[in-house]
């Protein structure tokens, strides 16, 4: 009988714990991009910390890019480095609230984040 009471509690706890993670898909365009440019993306607060790796990051010859990664309850900023110089730093604001946004601290631009039915956060940014 005790096992029957503990099992549903553990299932609910596991479901609740999974709610603080989400996938993020950022698509956009890098202005003044040339195919010979090098573009790096970092997901970290401090360069000395272990970095979170993006699951996918591709840049087309036209400068269109796609970045996919998983975030937790307190997501790190997304830093773009182009040709060795800071290009953009996207910071999540109110990610788990009704109106989440991405703020580019370099250009002071705000981009809306939308939430799909499957829990995917998406944003279109032009940097």
Short mmCIF file of N, CA and C in Angstrom, two decimals:
data_model
loop_
_atom_site.label_atom_id
_atom_site.label_comp_id
_atom_site.label_asym_id
_atom_site.label_seq_id
_atom_site.Cartn_x
_atom_site.Cartn_y
_atom_site.Cartn_z
N UNK A 1 0.82 -1.19 0.00
CA UNK A 1 0.00 0.00 0.00
C UNK A 1 0.87 1.27 0.00
N UNK A 2 1.94 1.22 0.76
CA UNK A 2 2.83 2.39 0.83
C UNK A 2 3.45 2.67 -0.53
N UNK A 3 3.81 1.61 -1.26
CA UNK A 3 4.39 1.77 -2.59
C UNK A 3 3.40 2.44 -3.53
N UNK A 4 2.14 2.10 -3.40
CA UNK A 4 1.11 2.71 -4.25
C UNK A 4 0.97 4.21 -3.99
N UNK A 5 1.24 4.64 -2.79
CA UNK A 5 1.16 6.06 -2.46
C UNK A 5 2.41 6.83 -2.86
N UNK A 6 3.56 6.19 -2.77
CA UNK A 6 4.83 6.85 -3.08
C UNK A 6 5.02 7.01 -4.58
N UNK A 7 4.62 6.02 -5.37
CA UNK A 7 4.86 6.05 -6.81
C UNK A 7 4.21 7.26 -7.49
N UNK A 8 2.90 7.55 -7.26
CA UNK A 8 2.32 8.75 -7.90
C UNK A 8 3.02 10.04 -7.48
N UNK A 9 3.46 10.12 -6.23
CA UNK A 9 4.19 11.30 -5.77
C UNK A 9 5.49 11.47 -6.55
N UNK A 10 6.21 10.38 -6.77
CA UNK A 10 7.47 10.45 -7.52
C UNK A 10 7.23 10.85 -8.97
N UNK A 11 6.15 10.34 -9.57
CA UNK A 11 5.82 10.70 -10.95
C UNK A 11 5.51 12.19 -11.04
N UNK A 12 4.71 12.71 -10.12
CA UNK A 12 4.40 14.14 -10.12
C UNK A 12 5.64 14.99 -9.89
N UNK A 13 6.51 14.55 -9.01
CA UNK A 13 7.75 15.28 -8.75
C UNK A 13 8.62 15.32 -9.99
N UNK A 14 8.72 14.20 -10.70
CA UNK A 14 9.53 14.15 -11.93
C UNK A 14 8.94 15.06 -13.01
N UNK A 15 7.62 15.08 -13.13
CA UNK A 15 6.99 15.96 -14.12
C UNK A 15 7.22 17.42 -13.79
N UNK A 16 7.11 17.76 -12.51
CA UNK A 16 7.33 19.14 -12.09
C UNK A 16 8.78 19.56 -12.33
N UNK A 17 9.72 18.67 -12.07
CA UNK A 17 11.14 18.98 -12.25
C UNK A 17 11.46 19.23 -13.72
N UNK A 18 10.77 18.56 -14.63
CA UNK A 18 11.01 18.72 -16.06
C UNK A 18 10.46 20.02 -16.63
N UNK A 19 9.66 20.74 -15.87
CA UNK A 19 9.03 21.96 -16.36
C UNK A 19 9.98 23.15 -16.40
N UNK A 20 11.13 23.04 -15.78
CA UNK A 20 12.03 24.19 -15.74
C UNK A 20 13.12 24.11 -16.80
N UNK A 21 12.89 23.33 -17.84
CA UNK A 21 13.82 23.24 -18.96
C UNK A 21 13.03 23.44 -20.24
N UNK A 22 13.66 24.08 -21.19
CA UNK A 22 12.99 24.30 -22.46
C UNK A 22 14.00 24.42 -23.58
N UNK A 23 13.54 24.14 -24.79
CA UNK A 23 14.39 24.29 -25.97
C UNK A 23 14.18 25.69 -26.53
N UNK A 24 15.26 26.25 -27.06
CA UNK A 24 15.21 27.58 -27.66
C UNK A 24 15.72 27.46 -29.10
N UNK A 25 14.99 28.07 -30.03
CA UNK A 25 15.42 28.13 -31.42
C UNK A 25 15.44 29.60 -31.82
N UNK A 26 16.64 30.10 -32.09
CA UNK A 26 16.80 31.50 -32.52
C UNK A 26 17.23 31.47 -33.98
N UNK A 27 16.46 32.14 -34.82
CA UNK A 27 16.82 32.29 -36.23
C UNK A 27 16.99 33.78 -36.50
N UNK A 28 17.75 34.07 -37.53
CA UNK A 28 17.95 35.49 -37.84
C UNK A 28 18.97 35.71 -38.92
N UNK A 29 19.45 36.93 -38.97
CA UNK A 29 20.41 37.33 -39.99
C UNK A 29 21.50 38.16 -39.34
N UNK A 30 22.73 37.88 -39.75
CA UNK A 30 23.90 38.66 -39.31
C UNK A 30 24.15 39.71 -40.39
N UNK A 31 24.06 40.99 -40.05
CA UNK A 31 24.28 42.03 -41.05
C UNK A 31 25.76 42.12 -41.39
N UNK A 32 26.04 42.52 -42.60
CA UNK A 32 27.42 42.66 -43.08
C UNK A 32 28.22 41.36 -42.95
N UNK A 33 27.57 40.23 -43.10
CA UNK A 33 28.26 38.94 -43.00
C UNK A 33 28.88 38.58 -44.34
N UNK A 34 30.11 38.11 -44.28
CA UNK A 34 30.81 37.60 -45.46
C UNK A 34 31.17 36.14 -45.19
N UNK A 35 31.14 35.30 -46.19
CA UNK A 35 31.42 33.87 -45.96
C UNK A 35 32.77 33.60 -45.29
N UNK A 36 33.73 34.51 -45.40
CA UNK A 36 35.04 34.27 -44.78
C UNK A 36 35.07 34.69 -43.30
N UNK A 37 34.01 35.34 -42.81
CA UNK A 37 33.93 35.75 -41.40
C UNK A 37 33.85 34.53 -40.50
N UNK A 38 34.45 34.64 -39.32
CA UNK A 38 34.30 33.58 -38.32
C UNK A 38 33.32 34.07 -37.26
N UNK A 39 32.35 33.22 -36.94
CA UNK A 39 31.34 33.57 -35.94
C UNK A 39 31.31 32.46 -34.91
N UNK A 40 31.47 32.84 -33.65
CA UNK A 40 31.41 31.89 -32.54
C UNK A 40 30.25 32.27 -31.64
N UNK A 41 29.65 31.25 -31.01
CA UNK A 41 28.56 31.48 -30.06
C UNK A 41 28.93 30.86 -28.74
N UNK A 42 28.71 31.59 -27.66
CA UNK A 42 28.98 31.09 -26.32
C UNK A 42 27.73 31.23 -25.47
N UNK A 43 27.47 30.21 -24.66
CA UNK A 43 26.35 30.24 -23.72
C UNK A 43 26.91 30.12 -22.32
N UNK A 44 27.36 31.24 -21.77
CA UNK A 44 27.98 31.22 -20.44
C UNK A 44 27.89 32.60 -19.80
N UNK A 45 27.95 32.65 -18.50
CA UNK A 45 27.99 33.92 -17.77
C UNK A 45 29.42 34.37 -17.52
N UNK A 46 30.31 33.41 -17.42
CA UNK A 46 31.69 33.69 -17.03
C UNK A 46 32.59 32.80 -17.88
N UNK A 47 33.58 33.36 -18.52
CA UNK A 47 34.43 32.58 -19.42
C UNK A 47 35.19 31.49 -18.69
N UNK A 48 35.30 31.58 -17.37
CA UNK A 48 36.01 30.56 -16.62
C UNK A 48 35.11 29.38 -16.25
N UNK A 49 33.80 29.54 -16.41
CA UNK A 49 32.88 28.45 -16.11
C UNK A 49 32.86 27.46 -17.26
N UNK A 50 32.29 26.30 -16.97
CA UNK A 50 32.07 25.32 -18.04
C UNK A 50 30.96 25.88 -18.93
N UNK A 51 31.18 25.88 -20.21
CA UNK A 51 30.21 26.44 -21.13
C UNK A 51 29.14 25.43 -21.52
N UNK A 52 27.95 25.93 -21.72
CA UNK A 52 26.85 25.13 -22.24
C UNK A 52 26.99 25.13 -23.76
N UNK A 53 26.97 23.96 -24.36
CA UNK A 53 27.16 23.87 -25.81
C UNK A 53 25.82 24.00 -26.54
N UNK A 54 25.77 24.74 -27.64
CA UNK A 54 24.56 24.74 -28.46
C UNK A 54 24.37 23.37 -29.10
N UNK A 55 23.12 22.96 -29.29
CA UNK A 55 22.86 21.69 -29.96
C UNK A 55 23.06 21.83 -31.46
N UNK A 56 22.80 23.02 -31.98
CA UNK A 56 23.02 23.27 -33.40
C UNK A 56 23.26 24.76 -33.62
N UNK A 57 24.24 25.07 -34.46
CA UNK A 57 24.49 26.45 -34.86
C UNK A 57 25.00 26.42 -36.29
N UNK A 58 24.23 27.00 -37.20
CA UNK A 58 24.62 27.05 -38.61
C UNK A 58 24.46 28.47 -39.13
N UNK A 59 25.39 28.86 -39.99
CA UNK A 59 25.32 30.16 -40.66
C UNK A 59 25.44 29.90 -42.15
N UNK A 60 24.46 30.39 -42.92
CA UNK A 60 24.49 30.24 -44.37
C UNK A 60 25.33 31.35 -44.98
N UNK A 61 25.67 31.20 -46.24
CA UNK A 61 26.48 32.20 -46.94
C UNK A 61 25.80 33.57 -46.97
N UNK A 62 24.48 33.57 -46.90
CA UNK A 62 23.72 34.83 -46.93
C UNK A 62 23.73 35.56 -45.59
N UNK A 63 24.23 34.90 -44.54
CA UNK A 63 24.23 35.49 -43.21
C UNK A 63 23.07 35.02 -42.35
N UNK A 64 22.15 34.26 -42.94
CA UNK A 64 21.04 33.69 -42.16
C UNK A 64 21.61 32.63 -41.23
N UNK A 65 21.14 32.64 -39.99
CA UNK A 65 21.66 31.66 -39.03
C UNK A 65 20.53 31.00 -38.27
N UNK A 66 20.86 29.86 -37.66
CA UNK A 66 19.93 29.11 -36.83
C UNK A 66 20.71 28.58 -35.64
N UNK A 67 20.20 28.84 -34.45
CA UNK A 67 20.85 28.43 -33.21
C UNK A 67 19.82 27.71 -32.35
N UNK A 68 20.18 26.51 -31.88
CA UNK A 68 19.27 25.73 -31.05
C UNK A 68 20.01 25.25 -29.81
N UNK A 69 19.37 25.39 -28.66
CA UNK A 69 19.97 24.93 -27.41
C UNK A 69 18.87 24.75 -26.36
N UNK A 70 19.23 24.14 -25.24
CA UNK A 70 18.31 23.91 -24.13
C UNK A 70 18.67 24.85 -22.99
N UNK A 71 17.66 25.42 -22.36
CA UNK A 71 17.87 26.32 -21.23
C UNK A 71 17.19 25.77 -19.99
N UNK A 72 17.68 26.21 -18.85
CA UNK A 72 17.08 25.85 -17.58
C UNK A 72 16.34 27.03 -16.98
N UNK A 73 16.17 26.98 -15.69
CA UNK A 73 15.42 28.02 -14.98
C UNK A 73 16.09 29.39 -15.06
N UNK A 74 17.42 29.43 -15.08
CA UNK A 74 18.17 30.68 -15.11
C UNK A 74 19.11 30.65 -16.32
N UNK A 75 18.62 30.97 -17.52
CA UNK A 75 19.42 30.80 -18.73
C UNK A 75 20.58 31.78 -18.82
N UNK A 76 21.71 31.33 -19.36
CA UNK A 76 22.85 32.22 -19.54
C UNK A 76 22.64 33.11 -20.76
N UNK A 77 23.39 34.21 -20.86
CA UNK A 77 23.30 35.03 -22.06
C UNK A 77 23.90 34.30 -23.26
N UNK A 78 23.45 34.70 -24.45
CA UNK A 78 23.97 34.14 -25.70
C UNK A 78 24.89 35.19 -26.29
N UNK A 79 26.19 34.87 -26.35
CA UNK A 79 27.18 35.83 -26.83
C UNK A 79 27.66 35.44 -28.22
N UNK A 80 27.56 36.36 -29.17
CA UNK A 80 28.06 36.16 -30.52
C UNK A 80 29.38 36.92 -30.64
N UNK A 81 30.41 36.24 -31.11
CA UNK A 81 31.71 36.85 -31.37
C UNK A 81 31.98 36.70 -32.86
N UNK A 82 32.19 37.82 -33.53
CA UNK A 82 32.44 37.81 -34.98
C UNK A 82 33.83 38.36 -35.23
N UNK A 83 34.66 37.57 -35.87
CA UNK A 83 36.04 37.94 -36.19
C UNK A 83 36.80 38.43 -34.95
N UNK A 84 36.59 37.76 -33.83
CA UNK A 84 37.32 38.07 -32.61
C UNK A 84 36.79 39.24 -31.80
N UNK A 85 35.69 39.86 -32.23
CA UNK A 85 35.12 41.01 -31.52
C UNK A 85 33.70 40.70 -31.08
N UNK A 86 33.31 41.26 -29.94
CA UNK A 86 31.95 41.09 -29.44
C UNK A 86 30.97 41.66 -30.47
N UNK A 87 30.05 40.83 -30.92
CA UNK A 87 29.11 41.23 -31.96
C UNK A 87 27.71 41.45 -31.38
N UNK A 88 27.27 40.56 -30.51
CA UNK A 88 25.95 40.68 -29.88
C UNK A 88 25.94 39.88 -28.59
N UNK A 89 25.14 40.34 -27.65
CA UNK A 89 24.97 39.62 -26.38
C UNK A 89 23.48 39.64 -26.07
N UNK A 90 22.84 38.49 -26.28
CA UNK A 90 21.40 38.36 -26.07
C UNK A 90 21.13 37.84 -24.66
N UNK A 91 20.32 38.57 -23.92
CA UNK A 91 19.99 38.21 -22.55
C UNK A 91 18.49 37.92 -22.47
N UNK A 92 18.15 36.81 -21.84
CA UNK A 92 16.75 36.45 -21.66
C UNK A 92 16.16 37.28 -20.52
N UNK A 93 14.94 37.76 -20.74
CA UNK A 93 14.23 38.51 -19.70
C UNK A 93 12.82 37.92 -19.59
N UNK A 94 12.45 37.52 -18.39
CA UNK A 94 11.12 36.95 -18.11
C UNK A 94 10.84 35.70 -18.94
N UNK A 95 11.83 34.82 -19.04
CA UNK A 95 11.67 33.63 -19.89
C UNK A 95 10.48 32.79 -19.48
N UNK A 96 10.29 32.59 -18.22
CA UNK A 96 9.21 31.70 -17.76
C UNK A 96 7.96 32.50 -17.40
N UNK A 97 7.85 33.72 -17.86
CA UNK A 97 6.68 34.58 -17.61
C UNK A 97 5.84 34.65 -18.89
N UNK A 98 4.68 35.30 -18.84
CA UNK A 98 3.80 35.35 -20.02
C UNK A 98 4.38 36.06 -21.25
N UNK A 99 5.24 37.06 -21.10
CA UNK A 99 5.76 37.81 -22.26
C UNK A 99 7.29 37.81 -22.26
N UNK A 100 7.93 36.69 -22.61
CA UNK A 100 9.39 36.66 -22.58
C UNK A 100 10.00 37.44 -23.75
N UNK A 101 11.19 38.01 -23.52
CA UNK A 101 11.90 38.74 -24.57
C UNK A 101 13.39 38.43 -24.50
N UNK A 102 14.07 38.72 -25.61
CA UNK A 102 15.53 38.69 -25.68
C UNK A 102 15.99 40.13 -25.85
N UNK A 103 17.00 40.52 -25.09
CA UNK A 103 17.52 41.88 -25.18
C UNK A 103 18.97 41.82 -25.65
N UNK A 104 19.28 42.51 -26.75
CA UNK A 104 20.65 42.61 -27.23
C UNK A 104 21.30 43.77 -26.48
N UNK A 105 22.22 43.46 -25.59
CA UNK A 105 22.88 44.49 -24.77
C UNK A 105 23.86 45.34 -25.57
N UNK A 106 24.32 44.86 -26.71
CA UNK A 106 25.27 45.63 -27.53
C UNK A 106 24.54 46.72 -28.31
N UNK A 107 23.41 46.38 -28.92
CA UNK A 107 22.67 47.33 -29.75
C UNK A 107 21.42 47.90 -29.07
N UNK A 108 21.13 47.47 -27.85
CA UNK A 108 19.92 47.90 -27.12
C UNK A 108 18.65 47.64 -27.92
N UNK A 109 18.55 46.44 -28.47
CA UNK A 109 17.35 46.03 -29.19
C UNK A 109 16.61 44.97 -28.38
N UNK A 110 15.30 44.93 -28.54
CA UNK A 110 14.47 43.95 -27.85
C UNK A 110 13.78 43.08 -28.90
N UNK A 111 13.85 41.76 -28.71
CA UNK A 111 13.23 40.80 -29.62
C UNK A 111 12.24 39.95 -28.83
N UNK A 112 11.07 39.72 -29.41
CA UNK A 112 10.06 38.91 -28.74
C UNK A 112 10.39 37.43 -28.86
N UNK A 113 10.10 36.71 -27.80
CA UNK A 113 10.19 35.25 -27.79
C UNK A 113 8.77 34.71 -27.82
N UNK A 114 8.51 33.78 -28.71
CA UNK A 114 7.18 33.15 -28.71
C UNK A 114 7.33 31.72 -28.19
N UNK A 115 6.26 31.22 -27.63
CA UNK A 115 6.27 29.87 -27.07
C UNK A 115 5.32 29.02 -27.90
N UNK A 116 5.86 27.96 -28.50
CA UNK A 116 5.05 27.04 -29.30
C UNK A 116 4.33 26.07 -28.39
N UNK A 117 3.40 25.31 -28.95
CA UNK A 117 2.61 24.35 -28.18
C UNK A 117 3.47 23.26 -27.54
N UNK A 118 4.56 22.89 -28.19
CA UNK A 118 5.41 21.82 -27.67
C UNK A 118 6.45 22.33 -26.67
N UNK A 119 6.34 23.58 -26.23
CA UNK A 119 7.26 24.13 -25.24
C UNK A 119 8.53 24.71 -25.82
N UNK A 120 8.58 24.87 -27.14
CA UNK A 120 9.75 25.43 -27.81
C UNK A 120 9.66 26.96 -27.81
N UNK A 121 10.72 27.62 -27.34
CA UNK A 121 10.81 29.08 -27.41
C UNK A 121 11.45 29.43 -28.74
N UNK A 122 10.86 30.35 -29.50
CA UNK A 122 11.43 30.75 -30.78
C UNK A 122 11.56 32.27 -30.84
N UNK A 123 12.58 32.72 -31.56
CA UNK A 123 12.79 34.15 -31.76
C UNK A 123 13.43 34.37 -33.12
N UNK A 124 13.08 35.48 -33.74
CA UNK A 124 13.69 35.91 -34.99
C UNK A 124 14.42 37.21 -34.68
N UNK A 125 15.75 37.21 -34.89
CA UNK A 125 16.56 38.38 -34.58
C UNK A 125 17.40 38.78 -35.79
N UNK A 126 17.54 40.05 -36.00
CA UNK A 126 18.44 40.58 -37.02
C UNK A 126 19.52 41.35 -36.30
N UNK A 127 20.74 40.84 -36.38
CA UNK A 127 21.87 41.43 -35.66
C UNK A 127 22.77 42.19 -36.61
#
